[in-house]
MMTF fields as JSON, N, C-alpha, C and O atoms, coordinates in Angstrom:
{
  "mmtfVersion": "1.0.0",
  "mmtfProducer": "UNKNOWN",
  "numBonds": 567,
  "numAtoms": 568,
  "numGroups": 142,
  "numChains": 1,
  "numModels": 1,
  "chainsPerModel": [1],
  "groupsPerChain": [142],
  "chainIdList": ["A"],
  "bondAtomList": [4, 2, 8, 6, 12, 10, 16, 14, 20, 18, 24, 22, 28, 26, 32, 30, 36, 34, 40, 38, 44, 42, 48, 46, 52, 50, 56, 54, 60, 58, 64, 62, 68, 66, 72, 70, 76, 74, 80, 78, 84, 82, 88, 86, 92, 90, 96, 94, 100, 98, 104, 102, 108, 106, 112, 110, 116, 114, 120, 118, 124, 122, 128, 126, 132, 130, 136, 134, 140, 138, 144, 142, 148, 146, 152, 150, 156, 154, 160, 158, 164, 162, 168, 166, 172, 170, 176, 174, 180, 178, 184, 182, 188, 186, 192, 190, 196, 194, 200, 198, 204, 202, 208, 206, 212, 210, 216, 214, 220, 218, 224, 222, 228, 226, 232, 230, 236, 234, 240, 238, 244, 242, 248, 246, 252, 250, 256, 254, 260, 258, 264, 262, 268, 266, 272, 270, 276, 274, 280, 278, 284, 282, 288, 286, 292, 290, 296, 294, 300, 298, 304, 302, 308, 306, 312, 310, 316, 314, 320, 318, 324, 322, 328, 326, 332, 330, 336, 334, 340, 338, 344, 342, 348, 346, 352, 350, 356, 354, 360, 358, 364, 362, 368, 366, 372, 370, 376, 374, 380, 378, 384, 382, 388, 386, 392, 390, 396, 394, 400, 398, 404, 402, 408, 406, 412, 410, 416, 414, 420, 418, 424, 422, 428, 426, 432, 430, 436, 434, 440, 438, 444, 442, 448, 446, 452, 450, 456, 454, 460, 458, 464, 462, 468, 466, 472, 470, 476, 474, 480, 478, 484, 482, 488, 486, 492, 490, 496, 494, 500, 498, 504, 502, 508, 506, 512, 510, 516, 514, 520, 518, 524, 522, 528, 526, 532, 530, 536, 534, 540, 538, 544, 542, 548, 546, 552, 550, 556, 554, 560, 558, 564, 562],
  "bondOrderList": [1, 1, 1, 1, 1, 1, 1, 1, 1, 1, 1, 1, 1, 1, 1, 1, 1, 1, 1, 1, 1, 1, 1, 1, 1, 1, 1, 1, 1, 1, 1, 1, 1, 1, 1, 1, 1, 1, 1, 1, 1, 1, 1, 1, 1, 1, 1, 1, 1, 1, 1, 1, 1, 1, 1, 1, 1, 1, 1, 1, 1, 1, 1, 1, 1, 1, 1, 1, 1, 1, 1, 1, 1, 1, 1, 1, 1, 1, 1, 1, 1, 1, 1, 1, 1, 1, 1, 1, 1, 1, 1, 1, 1, 1, 1, 1, 1, 1, 1, 1, 1, 1, 1, 1, 1, 1, 1, 1, 1, 1, 1, 1, 1, 1, 1, 1, 1, 1, 1, 1, 1, 1, 1, 1, 1, 1, 1, 1, 1, 1, 1, 1, 1, 1, 1, 1, 1, 1, 1, 1, 1],
  "groupList": [{"groupName": "MET", "atomNameList": ["N", "CA", "C", "O"], "elementList": ["N", "C", "C", "O"], "formalChargeList": [0, 0, 0, 0], "bondAtomList": [1, 0, 2, 1, 3, 2], "bondOrderList": [1, 1, 2], "singleLetterCode": "M", "chemCompType": "L-PEPTIDE LINKING"}, {"groupName": "SER", "atomNameList": ["N", "CA", "C", "O"], "elementList": ["N", "C", "C", "O"], "formalChargeList": [0, 0, 0, 0], "bondAtomList": [1, 0, 2, 1, 3, 2], "bondOrderList": [1, 1, 2], "singleLetterCode": "S", "chemCompType": "L-PEPTIDE LINKING"}, {"groupName": "ARG", "atomNameList": ["N", "CA", "C", "O"], "elementList": ["N", "C", "C", "O"], "formalChargeList": [0, 0, 0, 0], "bondAtomList": [1, 0, 2, 1, 3, 2], "bondOrderList": [1, 1, 2], "singleLetterCode": "R", "chemCompType": "L-PEPTIDE LINKING"}, {"groupName": "HIS", "atomNameList": ["N", "CA", "C", "O"], "elementList": ["N", "C", "C", "O"], "formalChargeList": [0, 0, 0, 0], "bondAtomList": [1, 0, 2, 1, 3, 2], "bondOrderList": [1, 1, 2], "singleLetterCode": "H", "chemCompType": "L-PEPTIDE LINKING"}, {"groupName": "ILE", "atomNameList": ["N", "CA", "C", "O"], "elementList": ["N", "C", "C", "O"], "formalChargeList": [0, 0, 0, 0], "bondAtomList": [1, 0, 2, 1, 3, 2], "bondOrderList": [1, 1, 2], "singleLetterCode": "I", "chemCompType": "L-PEPTIDE LINKING"}, {"groupName": "LYS", "atomNameList": ["N", "CA", "C", "O"], "elementList": ["N", "C", "C", "O"], "formalChargeList": [0, 0, 0, 0], "bondAtomList": [1, 0, 2, 1, 3, 2], "bondOrderList": [1, 1, 2], "singleLetterCode": "K", "chemCompType": "L-PEPTIDE LINKING"}, {"groupName": "GLN", "atomNameList": ["N", "CA", "C", "O"], "elementList": ["N", "C", "C", "O"], "formalChargeList": [0, 0, 0, 0], "bondAtomList": [1, 0, 2, 1, 3, 2], "bondOrderList": [1, 1, 2], "singleLetterCode": "Q", "chemCompType": "L-PEPTIDE LINKING"}, {"groupName": "THR", "atomNameList": ["N", "CA", "C", "O"], "elementList": ["N", "C", "C", "O"], "formalChargeList": [0, 0, 0, 0], "bondAtomList": [1, 0, 2, 1, 3, 2], "bondOrderList": [1, 1, 2], "singleLetterCode": "T", "chemCompType": "L-PEPTIDE LINKING"}, {"groupName": "TYR", "atomNameList": ["N", "CA", "C", "O"], "elementList": ["N", "C", "C", "O"], "formalChargeList": [0, 0, 0, 0], "bondAtomList": [1, 0, 2, 1, 3, 2], "bondOrderList": [1, 1, 2], "singleLetterCode": "Y", "chemCompType": "L-PEPTIDE LINKING"}, {"groupName": "LEU", "atomNameList": ["N", "CA", "C", "O"], "elementList": ["N", "C", "C", "O"], "formalChargeList": [0, 0, 0, 0], "bondAtomList": [1, 0, 2, 1, 3, 2], "bondOrderList": [1, 1, 2], "singleLetterCode": "L", "chemCompType": "L-PEPTIDE LINKING"}, {"groupName": "ASP", "atomNameList": ["N", "CA", "C", "O"], "elementList": ["N", "C", "C", "O"], "formalChargeList": [0, 0, 0, 0], "bondAtomList": [1, 0, 2, 1, 3, 2], "bondOrderList": [1, 1, 2], "singleLetterCode": "D", "chemCompType": "L-PEPTIDE LINKING"}, {"groupName": "GLU", "atomNameList": ["N", "CA", "C", "O"], "elementList": ["N", "C", "C", "O"], "formalChargeList": [0, 0, 0, 0], "bondAtomList": [1, 0, 2, 1, 3, 2], "bondOrderList": [1, 1, 2], "singleLetterCode": "E", "chemCompType": "L-PEPTIDE LINKING"}, {"groupName": "ALA", "atomNameList": ["N", "CA", "C", "O"], "elementList": ["N", "C", "C", "O"], "formalChargeList": [0, 0, 0, 0], "bondAtomList": [1, 0, 2, 1, 3, 2], "bondOrderList": [1, 1, 2], "singleLetterCode": "A", "chemCompType": "L-PEPTIDE LINKING"}, {"groupName": "GLY", "atomNameList": ["N", "CA", "C", "O"], "elementList": ["N", "C", "C", "O"], "formalChargeList": [0, 0, 0, 0], "bondAtomList": [1, 0, 2, 1, 3, 2], "bondOrderList": [1, 1, 2], "singleLetterCode": "G", "chemCompType": "PEPTIDE LINKING"}, {"groupName": "VAL", "atomNameList": ["N", "CA", "C", "O"], "elementList": ["N", "C", "C", "O"], "formalChargeList": [0, 0, 0, 0], "bondAtomList": [1, 0, 2, 1, 3, 2], "bondOrderList": [1, 1, 2], "singleLetterCode": "V", "chemCompType": "L-PEPTIDE LINKING"}, {"groupName": "PHE", "atomNameList": ["N", "CA", "C", "O"], "elementList": ["N", "C", "C", "O"], "formalChargeList": [0, 0, 0, 0], "bondAtomList": [1, 0, 2, 1, 3, 2], "bondOrderList": [1, 1, 2], "singleLetterCode": "F", "chemCompType": "L-PEPTIDE LINKING"}, {"groupName": "PRO", "atomNameList": ["N", "CA", "C", "O"], "elementList": ["N", "C", "C", "O"], "formalChargeList": [0, 0, 0, 0], "bondAtomList": [1, 0, 2, 1, 3, 2], "bondOrderList": [1, 1, 2], "singleLetterCode": "P", "chemCompType": "L-PEPTIDE LINKING"}, {"groupName": "TRP", "atomNameList": ["N", "CA", "C", "O"], "elementList": ["N", "C", "C", "O"], "formalChargeList": [0, 0, 0, 0], "bondAtomList": [1, 0, 2, 1, 3, 2], "bondOrderList": [1, 1, 2], "singleLetterCode": "W", "chemCompType": "L-PEPTIDE LINKING"}],
  "groupTypeList": [0, 1, 2, 1, 3, 4, 5, 6, 7, 8, 2, 9, 10, 9, 11, 9, 7, 2, 5, 4, 12, 10, 9, 1, 2, 6, 2, 13, 9, 1, 6, 7, 11, 14, 14, 11, 12, 12, 9, 2, 1, 15, 15, 5, 16, 10, 6, 11, 11, 2, 4, 11, 12, 9, 9, 1, 2, 2, 9, 10, 2, 14, 13, 2, 6, 9, 10, 2, 9, 11, 17, 3, 13, 11, 0, 9, 13, 11, 12, 9, 12, 9, 15, 14, 2, 3, 17, 9, 7, 1, 7, 16, 16, 9, 16, 10, 11, 12, 9, 12, 12, 12, 6, 12, 1, 13, 5, 2, 2, 17, 11, 13, 15, 14, 10, 12, 9, 1, 2, 2, 0, 11, 14, 13, 16, 5, 9, 12, 12, 11, 9, 0, 2, 10, 14, 13, 10, 7, 10, 2, 1, 13],
  "groupIdList": [1, 2, 3, 4, 5, 6, 7, 8, 9, 10, 11, 12, 13, 14, 15, 16, 17, 18, 19, 20, 21, 22, 23, 24, 25, 26, 27, 28, 29, 30, 31, 32, 33, 34, 35, 36, 37, 38, 39, 40, 41, 42, 43, 44, 45, 46, 47, 48, 49, 50, 51, 52, 53, 54, 55, 56, 57, 58, 59, 60, 61, 62, 63, 64, 65, 66, 67, 68, 69, 70, 71, 72, 73, 74, 75, 76, 77, 78, 79, 80, 81, 82, 83, 84, 85, 86, 87, 88, 89, 90, 91, 92, 93, 94, 95, 96, 97, 98, 99, 100, 101, 102, 103, 104, 105, 106, 107, 108, 109, 110, 111, 112, 113, 114, 115, 116, 117, 118, 119, 120, 121, 122, 123, 124, 125, 126, 127, 128, 129, 130, 131, 132, 133, 134, 135, 136, 137, 138, 139, 140, 141, 142],
  "secStructList": [7, 7, 7, 7, 7, 7, 7, 7, 7, 7, 7, 7, 7, 1, 6, 6, 6, 6, 2, 2, 2, 2, 2, 2, 2, 2, 2, 6, 7, 7, 2, 2, 2, 2, 2, 2, 6, 6, 6, 6, 6, 6, 1, 1, 6, 6, 2, 2, 2, 2, 2, 2, 2, 2, 2, 2, 2, 2, 2, 2, 2, 2, 2, 2, 2, 2, 2, 2, 2, 2, 2, 2, 6, 2, 2, 2, 2, 2, 2, 2, 2, 2, 2, 2, 2, 2, 2, 2, 2, 2, 7, 7, 7, 7, 7, 6, 6, 6, 2, 2, 2, 2, 2, 2, 2, 2, 2, 2, 2, 2, 2, 2, 2, 6, 6, 6, 6, 2, 2, 2, 2, 2, 6, 1, 7, 7, 2, 2, 2, 2, 2, 2, 2, 2, 2, 2, 2, 2, 2, 6, 6, 7],
  "xCoordList": [-29.704, -29.888, -28.587, -27.388, -29.187, -28.238, -27.0, -26.881, -26.725, -25.579, -25.577, -25.319, -25.81, -25.149, -24.069, -23.363, -23.621, -22.173, -22.449, -23.581, -21.033, -20.676, -19.94, -19.064, -19.396, -18.672, -18.048, -18.781, -16.622, -14.75, -14.199, -14.477, -13.03, -12.221, -10.83, -10.383, -10.016, -9.138, -7.373, -7.302, -6.513, -4.834, -4.347, -4.566, -3.606, -2.836, -1.696, -1.242, -1.124, 0.659, 0.184, -0.877, 1.439, 1.669, 1.365, 0.485, 2.612, 2.775, 1.738, 1.842, 0.589, -0.148, -1.154, -1.283, -1.725, -2.412, -2.266, -3.172, -1.084, -0.868, -1.093, -1.337, -0.724, -1.647, -2.142, -2.402, -3.157, -4.768, -5.583, -6.795, -4.333, -4.969, -4.769, -5.531, -3.386, -2.563, -3.936, -4.411, -4.371, -5.138, -5.993, -5.946, -7.128, -8.29, -8.132, -8.882, -7.302, -7.212, -7.11, -7.968, -6.394, -6.122, -7.32, -7.717, -7.714, -8.88, -10.093, -10.916, -10.452, -11.466, -12.329, -13.42, -12.231, -12.697, -12.576, -11.42, -13.695, -13.242, -12.135, -11.777, -11.579, -10.814, -11.545, -10.903, -13.099, -13.651, -13.503, -12.873, -13.945, -13.977, -12.623, -12.675, -11.938, -10.475, -10.725, -11.485, -10.485, -10.182, -11.33, -11.045, -12.432, -13.283, -13.379, -14.095, -12.858, -12.156, -11.157, -11.73, -9.961, -8.536, -8.989, -8.2, -10.28, -10.994, -11.612, -11.984, -12.257, -12.799, -12.196, -12.461, -10.96, -10.254, -9.18, -8.474, -9.206, -8.538, -9.082, -8.65, -10.613, -10.681, -11.823, -12.569, -11.646, -12.568, -11.16, -9.943, -12.395, -11.779, -10.82, -9.853, -10.735, -9.784, -8.923, -8.011, -8.418, -7.231, -6.588, -5.507, -7.508, -7.489, -6.813, -5.778, -7.559, -6.83, -5.977, -5.498, -5.664, -3.797, -2.712, -1.762, -3.06, -2.325, -2.36, -1.222, -3.118, -3.666, -2.66, -1.842, -2.787, -1.975, -0.622, -0.056, -0.111, 1.218, 1.791, 2.896, 1.109, 1.768, 1.648, 2.443, 0.546, 0.778, 2.072, 2.933, 2.264, 3.522, 4.852, 5.787, 4.821, 5.814, 5.993, 6.981, 4.736, 5.232, 5.542, 6.292, 5.134, 5.168, 6.939, 7.536, 7.448, 9.139, 9.482, 10.037, 9.511, 9.817, 9.859, 10.837, 8.054, 8.663, 9.542, 10.147, 9.397, 10.851, 12.411, 13.047, 12.845, 13.725, 13.85, 15.035, 13.117, 13.181, 13.594, 14.571, 12.078, 12.587, 14.104, 14.754, 14.41, 16.473, 17.315, 18.209, 16.688, 18.023, 17.925, 18.835, 16.388, 16.748, 16.865, 16.425, 17.047, 17.983, 19.251, 20.001, 19.499, 21.438, 21.588, 22.782, 20.878, 20.97, 21.246, 21.672, 20.913, 20.218, 21.501, 21.987, 21.907, 23.259, 24.263, 25.081, 24.383, 25.528, 25.73, 26.534, 24.639, 24.571, 25.052, 26.266, 24.884, 24.751, 26.217, 26.739, 26.739, 28.038, 29.435, 30.603, 28.631, 29.424, 29.577, 30.679, 28.587, 27.833, 29.076, 29.832, 28.981, 29.419, 31.227, 31.929, 31.605, 32.755, 33.559, 34.734, 32.743, 33.03, 33.116, 33.94, 32.482, 32.434, 33.546, 34.417, 33.309, 34.466, 36.349, 37.393, 36.239, 37.69, 37.328, 38.052, 36.578, 36.476, 36.815, 37.49, 36.443, 36.695, 37.971, 38.187, 38.997, 39.72, 40.975, 41.777, 41.107, 42.005, 42.658, 42.328, 43.567, 43.726, 44.241, 45.066, 44.25, 44.949, 46.4, 47.035, 46.508, 48.287, 48.908, 48.333, 49.83, 50.251, 50.955, 51.863, 50.212, 51.514, 52.321, 52.6, 52.793, 54.395, 54.019, 54.251, 53.437, 53.594, 51.868, 51.368, 51.596, 49.893, 50.622, 49.935, 51.406, 51.937, 52.285, 51.443, 53.096, 53.555, 51.996, 51.519, 51.497, 50.036, 49.208, 48.325, 48.858, 48.17, 48.43, 47.705, 50.285, 50.621, 50.616, 50.556, 50.65, 49.845, 48.887, 48.354, 48.249, 46.588, 45.94, 44.722, 47.05, 46.076, 46.645, 46.217, 47.698, 48.366, 47.342, 46.708, 47.145, 45.757, 44.663, 44.201, 44.252, 43.104, 43.028, 42.028, 44.493, 43.713, 43.851, 43.312, 44.987, 44.638, 43.227, 42.643, 42.524, 40.828, 40.478, 40.176, 40.54, 39.104, 40.331, 40.053, 41.551, 41.726, 40.882, 39.977, 41.296, 39.959, 38.799, 38.684, 38.062, 37.173, 36.72, 35.773, 37.038, 37.443, 37.093, 36.118, 37.945, 37.939, 37.14, 36.465, 37.229, 35.696, 34.613, 34.2, 34.203, 33.127, 32.814, 31.659, 34.111, 33.55, 34.268, 34.406, 34.598, 34.393, 34.504, 34.23, 34.902, 35.184, 33.978, 33.17, 33.779, 32.33, 32.281, 33.054, 31.21, 30.276, 30.369, 30.585, 30.048, 29.702, 28.879, 29.272, 27.674, 26.852, 26.309, 25.146, 27.218, 27.446, 28.051, 27.681, 29.174, 30.433, 29.419, 29.713, 28.629, 27.994, 27.106, 27.325, 26.131, 25.064, 25.801, 25.492, 27.154, 27.951, 28.563, 28.026, 29.03, 29.161, 28.457, 28.828, 27.54, 26.253, 25.412, 24.919, 25.453, 25.618, 26.186, 25.782, 27.791, 29.255, 29.134, 29.558, 28.162, 27.824, 26.935, 27.224, 25.32, 24.273, 24.956, 25.317, 25.213, 25.559, 26.901, 27.218, 27.66, 28.986, 27.787, 27.826, 26.955, 26.223, 25.344, 25.192],
  "yCoordList": [-26.19, -26.961, -25.958, -26.221, -24.779, -24.298, -24.681, -25.894, -24.57, -25.118, -23.934, -22.832, -24.05, -23.182, -23.112, -23.979, -21.736, -21.523, -21.125, -20.997, -20.735, -20.629, -19.717, -20.223, -18.321, -17.174, -17.95, -18.166, -18.475, -18.665, -17.514, -16.761, -17.227, -16.893, -17.372, -17.227, -17.881, -18.422, -17.604, -16.771, -17.966, -17.185, -18.606, -19.814, -17.753, -18.32, -17.984, -16.841, -18.985, -18.965, -17.512, -16.983, -17.375, -15.873, -16.215, -15.691, -17.627, -18.26, -19.427, -20.202, -19.474, -20.763, -19.79, -20.023, -18.959, -17.194, -16.938, -16.938, -16.643, -16.617, -17.216, -16.815, -19.268, -19.986, -20.355, -21.206, -19.896, -19.929, -19.031, -18.996, -18.084, -16.775, -17.272, -17.241, -17.771, -18.017, -18.734, -18.484, -20.377, -21.133, -20.294, -19.979, -19.783, -19.215, -18.699, -19.265, -17.708, -17.04, -18.037, -17.985, -18.895, -19.943, -20.7, -21.03, -20.812, -21.777, -21.139, -21.846, -20.235, -19.312, -19.639, -20.02, -19.626, -20.213, -19.179, -18.801, -18.545, -17.886, -18.496, -19.635, -17.83, -18.691, -19.781, -20.648, -19.462, -20.128, -21.29, -22.099, -21.554, -22.64, -23.574, -24.8, -23.138, -24.249, -24.077, -24.986, -23.419, -24.414, -25.069, -26.061, -24.833, -26.05, -27.132, -28.125, -26.981, -28.128, -28.695, -29.279, -28.626, -28.816, -28.971, -29.557, -28.537, -29.394, -30.306, -30.974, -31.118, -31.851, -33.214, -34.275, -32.725, -33.867, -34.511, -35.493, -33.772, -33.628, -34.65, -35.739, -33.621, -35.042, -36.51, -37.199, -36.63, -38.007, -39.396, -39.362, -40.654, -41.652, -41.608, -41.292, -42.077, -42.809, -41.933, -42.748, -41.08, -40.359, -41.874, -42.198, -42.754, -43.309, -44.663, -45.227, -44.991, -45.753, -46.268, -47.402, -44.817, -44.282, -44.982, -45.672, -44.661, -44.392, -46.01, -46.425, -46.748, -48.497, -48.948, -49.71, -48.132, -48.863, -49.021, -50.102, -48.077, -47.393, -48.102, -47.825, -48.694, -49.289, -50.592, -51.508, -50.658, -52.424, -52.44, -53.202, -51.842, -51.873, -51.924, -52.703, -51.169, -51.309, -52.322, -52.98, -52.877, -54.556, -55.63, -56.595, -55.448, -56.149, -56.431, -57.458, -55.194, -55.181, -55.621, -56.615, -55.318, -55.905, -57.24, -57.917, -57.906, -58.836, -59.883, -60.841, -59.246, -59.603, -59.585, -60.629, -58.386, -58.617, -59.614, -59.621, -60.313, -60.576, -62.187, -62.844, -62.679, -63.639, -64.041, -65.081, -62.513, -62.594, -63.123, -63.965, -62.204, -62.394, -64.238, -64.996, -64.666, -65.892, -66.648, -67.648, -66.96, -67.04, -67.155, -68.127, -65.494, -65.641, -66.06, -66.038, -66.43, -66.879, -68.685, -69.457, -68.977, -71.017, -71.519, -72.638, -69.927, -70.37, -70.63, -71.5, -69.735, -69.201, -70.947, -71.844, -70.789, -71.832, -73.237, -73.069, -73.844, -74.547, -74.8, -75.899, -73.535, -73.415, -73.824, -74.195, -73.544, -73.856, -75.776, -76.303, -76.401, -77.083, -78.02, -78.852, -77.479, -78.558, -78.646, -79.639, -76.769, -77.006, -77.873, -78.19, -78.253, -78.446, -79.622, -80.092, -80.542, -82.262, -82.456, -83.326, -81.383, -82.116, -81.458, -82.11, -80.701, -80.363, -82.083, -83.06, -81.894, -83.358, -84.699, -85.532, -84.984, -85.744, -86.246, -87.321, -84.629, -84.717, -84.707, -85.039, -83.929, -83.877, -84.99, -85.076, -85.768, -86.291, -86.131, -85.229, -86.426, -86.708, -86.084, -86.239, -85.187, -84.99, -85.887, -86.315, -86.512, -86.86, -85.803, -85.049, -85.916, -85.183, -84.469, -83.382, -85.259, -84.393, -82.848, -81.657, -83.405, -82.089, -80.795, -79.836, -81.432, -80.834, -79.072, -78.243, -78.579, -77.589, -76.746, -75.86, -76.719, -76.488, -75.863, -74.73, -77.084, -76.655, -76.186, -75.774, -75.955, -74.891, -73.361, -72.549, -73.334, -71.846, -71.896, -70.714, -72.76, -71.993, -71.734, -70.721, -72.807, -71.68, -70.96, -70.781, -70.316, -69.172, -68.15, -66.997, -68.63, -67.158, -67.097, -66.057, -68.251, -68.595, -67.833, -66.935, -68.207, -67.501, -66.34, -65.621, -65.99, -64.138, -63.361, -62.254, -63.988, -63.357, -63.181, -62.118, -64.819, -64.981, -63.621, -62.568, -63.701, -62.751, -61.382, -60.706, -61.07, -59.702, -59.66, -58.843, -60.68, -60.634, -60.783, -59.877, -61.726, -60.747, -59.066, -58.584, -58.784, -57.925, -56.68, -55.929, -56.712, -55.859, -55.998, -55.113, -57.664, -57.389, -56.808, -56.211, -57.536, -56.735, -55.34, -54.918, -54.451, -53.036, -52.211, -51.0, -53.251, -52.552, -53.36, -53.324, -54.364, -56.093, -56.484, -56.682, -56.645, -57.731, -58.399, -58.328, -59.206, -59.959, -61.344, -61.45, -62.158, -63.066, -63.684, -64.301, -63.247, -63.246, -62.217, -62.21, -61.505, -61.025, -61.312, -61.221, -61.737, -62.241, -63.99, -64.452, -64.617, -65.303, -64.948, -65.348, -64.104, -63.514, -63.625, -64.063, -63.073, -62.609, -64.432, -64.719, -64.854, -65.731, -66.91, -67.587, -66.807, -67.24, -66.795, -67.638, -65.691, -64.293, -64.968, -64.997, -65.51, -65.984, -66.965, -67.166, -67.785, -69.014, -69.203, -69.732, -68.632, -68.356, -67.952, -68.943, -67.263, -66.365, -67.186, -66.681, -68.222, -69.174, -70.607, -71.16, -70.623, -71.851, -72.095, -73.204],
  "zCoordList": [17.697, 19.146, 19.874, 19.792, 20.578, 20.866, 21.988, 21.816, 22.284, 23.698, 24.593, 24.11, 25.697, 27.298, 27.142, 26.625, 27.688, 28.38, 29.3, 29.766, 29.924, 31.298, 31.32, 30.619, 31.666, 30.884, 32.011, 32.976, 32.055, 33.022, 32.818, 31.885, 34.06, 34.043, 34.116, 35.254, 33.306, 33.651, 33.091, 32.187, 33.658, 33.634, 32.589, 32.67, 31.63, 30.998, 30.513, 30.564, 29.988, 29.719, 28.358, 28.026, 27.99, 27.65, 26.224, 25.541, 25.67, 24.599, 24.334, 23.384, 25.406, 25.114, 24.346, 23.144, 24.768, 24.091, 23.087, 22.254, 22.86, 21.406, 19.982, 18.844, 21.143, 19.641, 19.635, 18.784, 21.193, 20.347, 19.628, 19.413, 19.205, 18.85, 17.35, 16.384, 17.517, 15.434, 14.405, 13.298, 16.208, 15.541, 14.899, 13.71, 16.095, 15.659, 14.27, 13.474, 13.72, 12.682, 11.813, 10.933, 11.746, 10.643, 10.02, 8.902, 11.394, 11.002, 10.906, 10.323, 11.202, 11.281, 12.312, 11.887, 13.473, 14.417, 15.588, 15.775, 16.564, 18.061, 18.733, 18.435, 19.603, 20.088, 21.356, 21.95, 21.584, 22.303, 21.902, 22.582, 20.946, 19.996, 19.818, 19.715, 19.808, 20.127, 21.464, 21.801, 22.33, 23.369, 23.902, 24.573, 23.811, 24.144, 22.789, 22.924, 21.866, 21.013, 22.146, 23.066, 22.211, 22.895, 24.17, 24.911, 24.77, 26.57, 26.167, 27.132, 24.353, 24.438, 24.342, 24.907, 23.112, 23.155, 24.242, 24.014, 25.43, 26.117, 27.176, 27.554, 27.651, 28.533, 27.818, 28.514, 26.427, 25.769, 26.117, 26.297, 26.056, 26.639, 26.273, 26.966, 24.378, 23.69, 24.508, 24.366, 25.185, 26.072, 26.16, 25.668, 26.91, 27.785, 26.987, 27.342, 25.963, 25.024, 24.735, 24.747, 24.289, 23.638, 24.538, 24.167, 25.709, 26.651, 27.048, 27.264, 27.156, 26.741, 26.394, 26.91, 24.908, 23.678, 23.865, 23.699, 24.177, 24.269, 26.076, 26.542, 26.562, 27.536, 26.953, 27.161, 26.153, 25.715, 25.076, 25.517, 24.289, 23.145, 24.429, 24.249, 25.497, 25.859, 26.221, 25.895, 27.291, 28.039, 26.714, 26.862, 25.93, 24.657, 24.688, 25.011, 24.255, 24.804, 25.233, 24.765, 26.664, 27.442, 27.463, 27.782, 26.886, 27.401, 26.749, 27.231, 25.038, 23.948, 24.862, 25.008, 25.375, 25.663, 27.171, 27.504, 28.004, 28.87, 28.459, 28.82, 27.26, 26.286, 25.978, 26.081, 25.479, 25.142, 26.218, 26.131, 27.718, 28.666, 28.655, 28.317, 29.184, 29.175, 28.104, 28.672, 27.22, 25.909, 25.98, 25.899, 26.223, 26.709, 28.046, 28.342, 28.968, 30.039, 29.797, 30.656, 28.582, 28.588, 27.607, 27.443, 26.907, 26.091, 26.905, 26.604, 28.36, 29.153, 29.553, 29.3, 30.22, 30.705, 29.733, 29.623, 29.381, 28.32, 27.616, 27.427, 27.283, 27.079, 28.308, 28.196, 29.297, 30.637, 30.705, 30.855, 30.6, 31.223, 30.372, 30.874, 28.604, 27.228, 27.906, 28.094, 28.198, 28.544, 29.524, 29.343, 30.67, 31.909, 31.809, 32.593, 30.997, 30.611, 29.665, 29.643, 28.832, 27.531, 28.686, 28.666, 29.135, 30.139, 31.445, 31.64, 31.767, 32.647, 31.816, 32.422, 30.565, 29.911, 29.031, 28.471, 29.165, 28.585, 28.498, 27.625, 30.363, 31.347, 32.375, 33.558, 31.777, 32.834, 34.165, 34.02, 35.232, 36.978, 36.277, 35.234, 37.682, 38.234, 38.59, 39.591, 38.37, 39.791, 40.678, 40.328, 42.205, 43.402, 43.367, 43.873, 42.603, 42.99, 41.414, 41.623, 40.022, 39.462, 39.892, 39.303, 40.983, 41.862, 42.323, 41.727, 42.91, 43.128, 41.963, 41.814, 41.214, 39.859, 39.36, 39.421, 38.879, 38.166, 39.072, 38.32, 40.091, 41.009, 40.461, 39.886, 41.064, 40.68, 39.299, 38.962, 38.046, 36.304, 36.435, 35.984, 37.272, 37.115, 37.874, 37.857, 38.883, 39.375, 38.412, 38.377, 37.567, 37.02, 35.856, 35.681, 34.999, 34.183, 34.493, 33.79, 35.565, 36.311, 36.708, 36.686, 37.247, 36.784, 36.018, 36.041, 34.741, 33.151, 32.998, 32.789, 33.176, 32.289, 33.28, 32.718, 35.024, 34.504, 34.926, 35.915, 34.194, 33.549, 32.116, 31.946, 31.049, 29.545, 30.648, 31.473, 30.689, 31.416, 31.566, 30.944, 31.913, 32.611, 31.734, 31.742, 31.165, 29.981, 28.984, 28.458, 28.565, 28.152, 27.544, 26.55, 29.23, 29.686, 29.897, 29.962, 30.031, 29.98, 28.422, 28.248, 27.537, 25.609, 25.074, 23.875, 25.594, 24.077, 23.956, 24.864, 22.426, 22.05, 23.082, 24.037, 22.927, 24.234, 22.846, 21.639, 24.012, 23.719, 22.336, 21.347, 22.741, 22.048, 20.777, 20.375, 20.331, 19.606, 18.664, 17.494, 19.122, 18.125, 17.726, 16.624, 18.34, 17.888, 16.339, 15.195, 16.845, 15.32, 14.282, 13.174, 14.79, 13.877, 12.964, 11.894, 13.227, 13.276, 12.314, 11.356, 12.91, 12.677, 10.927, 10.178, 10.731, 10.303, 8.254, 7.092, 9.493, 8.603, 7.709, 6.571, 8.815, 7.74, 6.799, 5.725, 7.222, 6.68, 5.659, 5.025, 5.318, 3.802, 3.119, 2.041, 3.484, 3.455, 2.418, 1.319, 3.547, 2.774, 2.352, 1.84]
}
């Protein structure tokens, strides 16, 4: 069964032309056969399947990352709620005469906290990493 061919003329990059010639010599094929095989491969429908599989893997990875972000957000909310509950139940209200001094001290402590938080967010270890390390240490020691 003979295939009909149509003569076409195209301009190709010099390096690409060399690669076609090298491959045709290595495989014992004509340069036309090499170019036809490359074009068939390019137009194959499985190219779409490969792209779909690649996108699917990427979306799965993004989904897992979103799940982790959700978990970290929930953990942060729970940690904050536990802290506030503990603080409210264990800290007695201040008498009026101590309020001004406590507010001044609180302002200084707040500013120190914000500075420490800023440094930690820029370069320091994150809470989640510390928790995972602590959990790993507990698993190994127990």
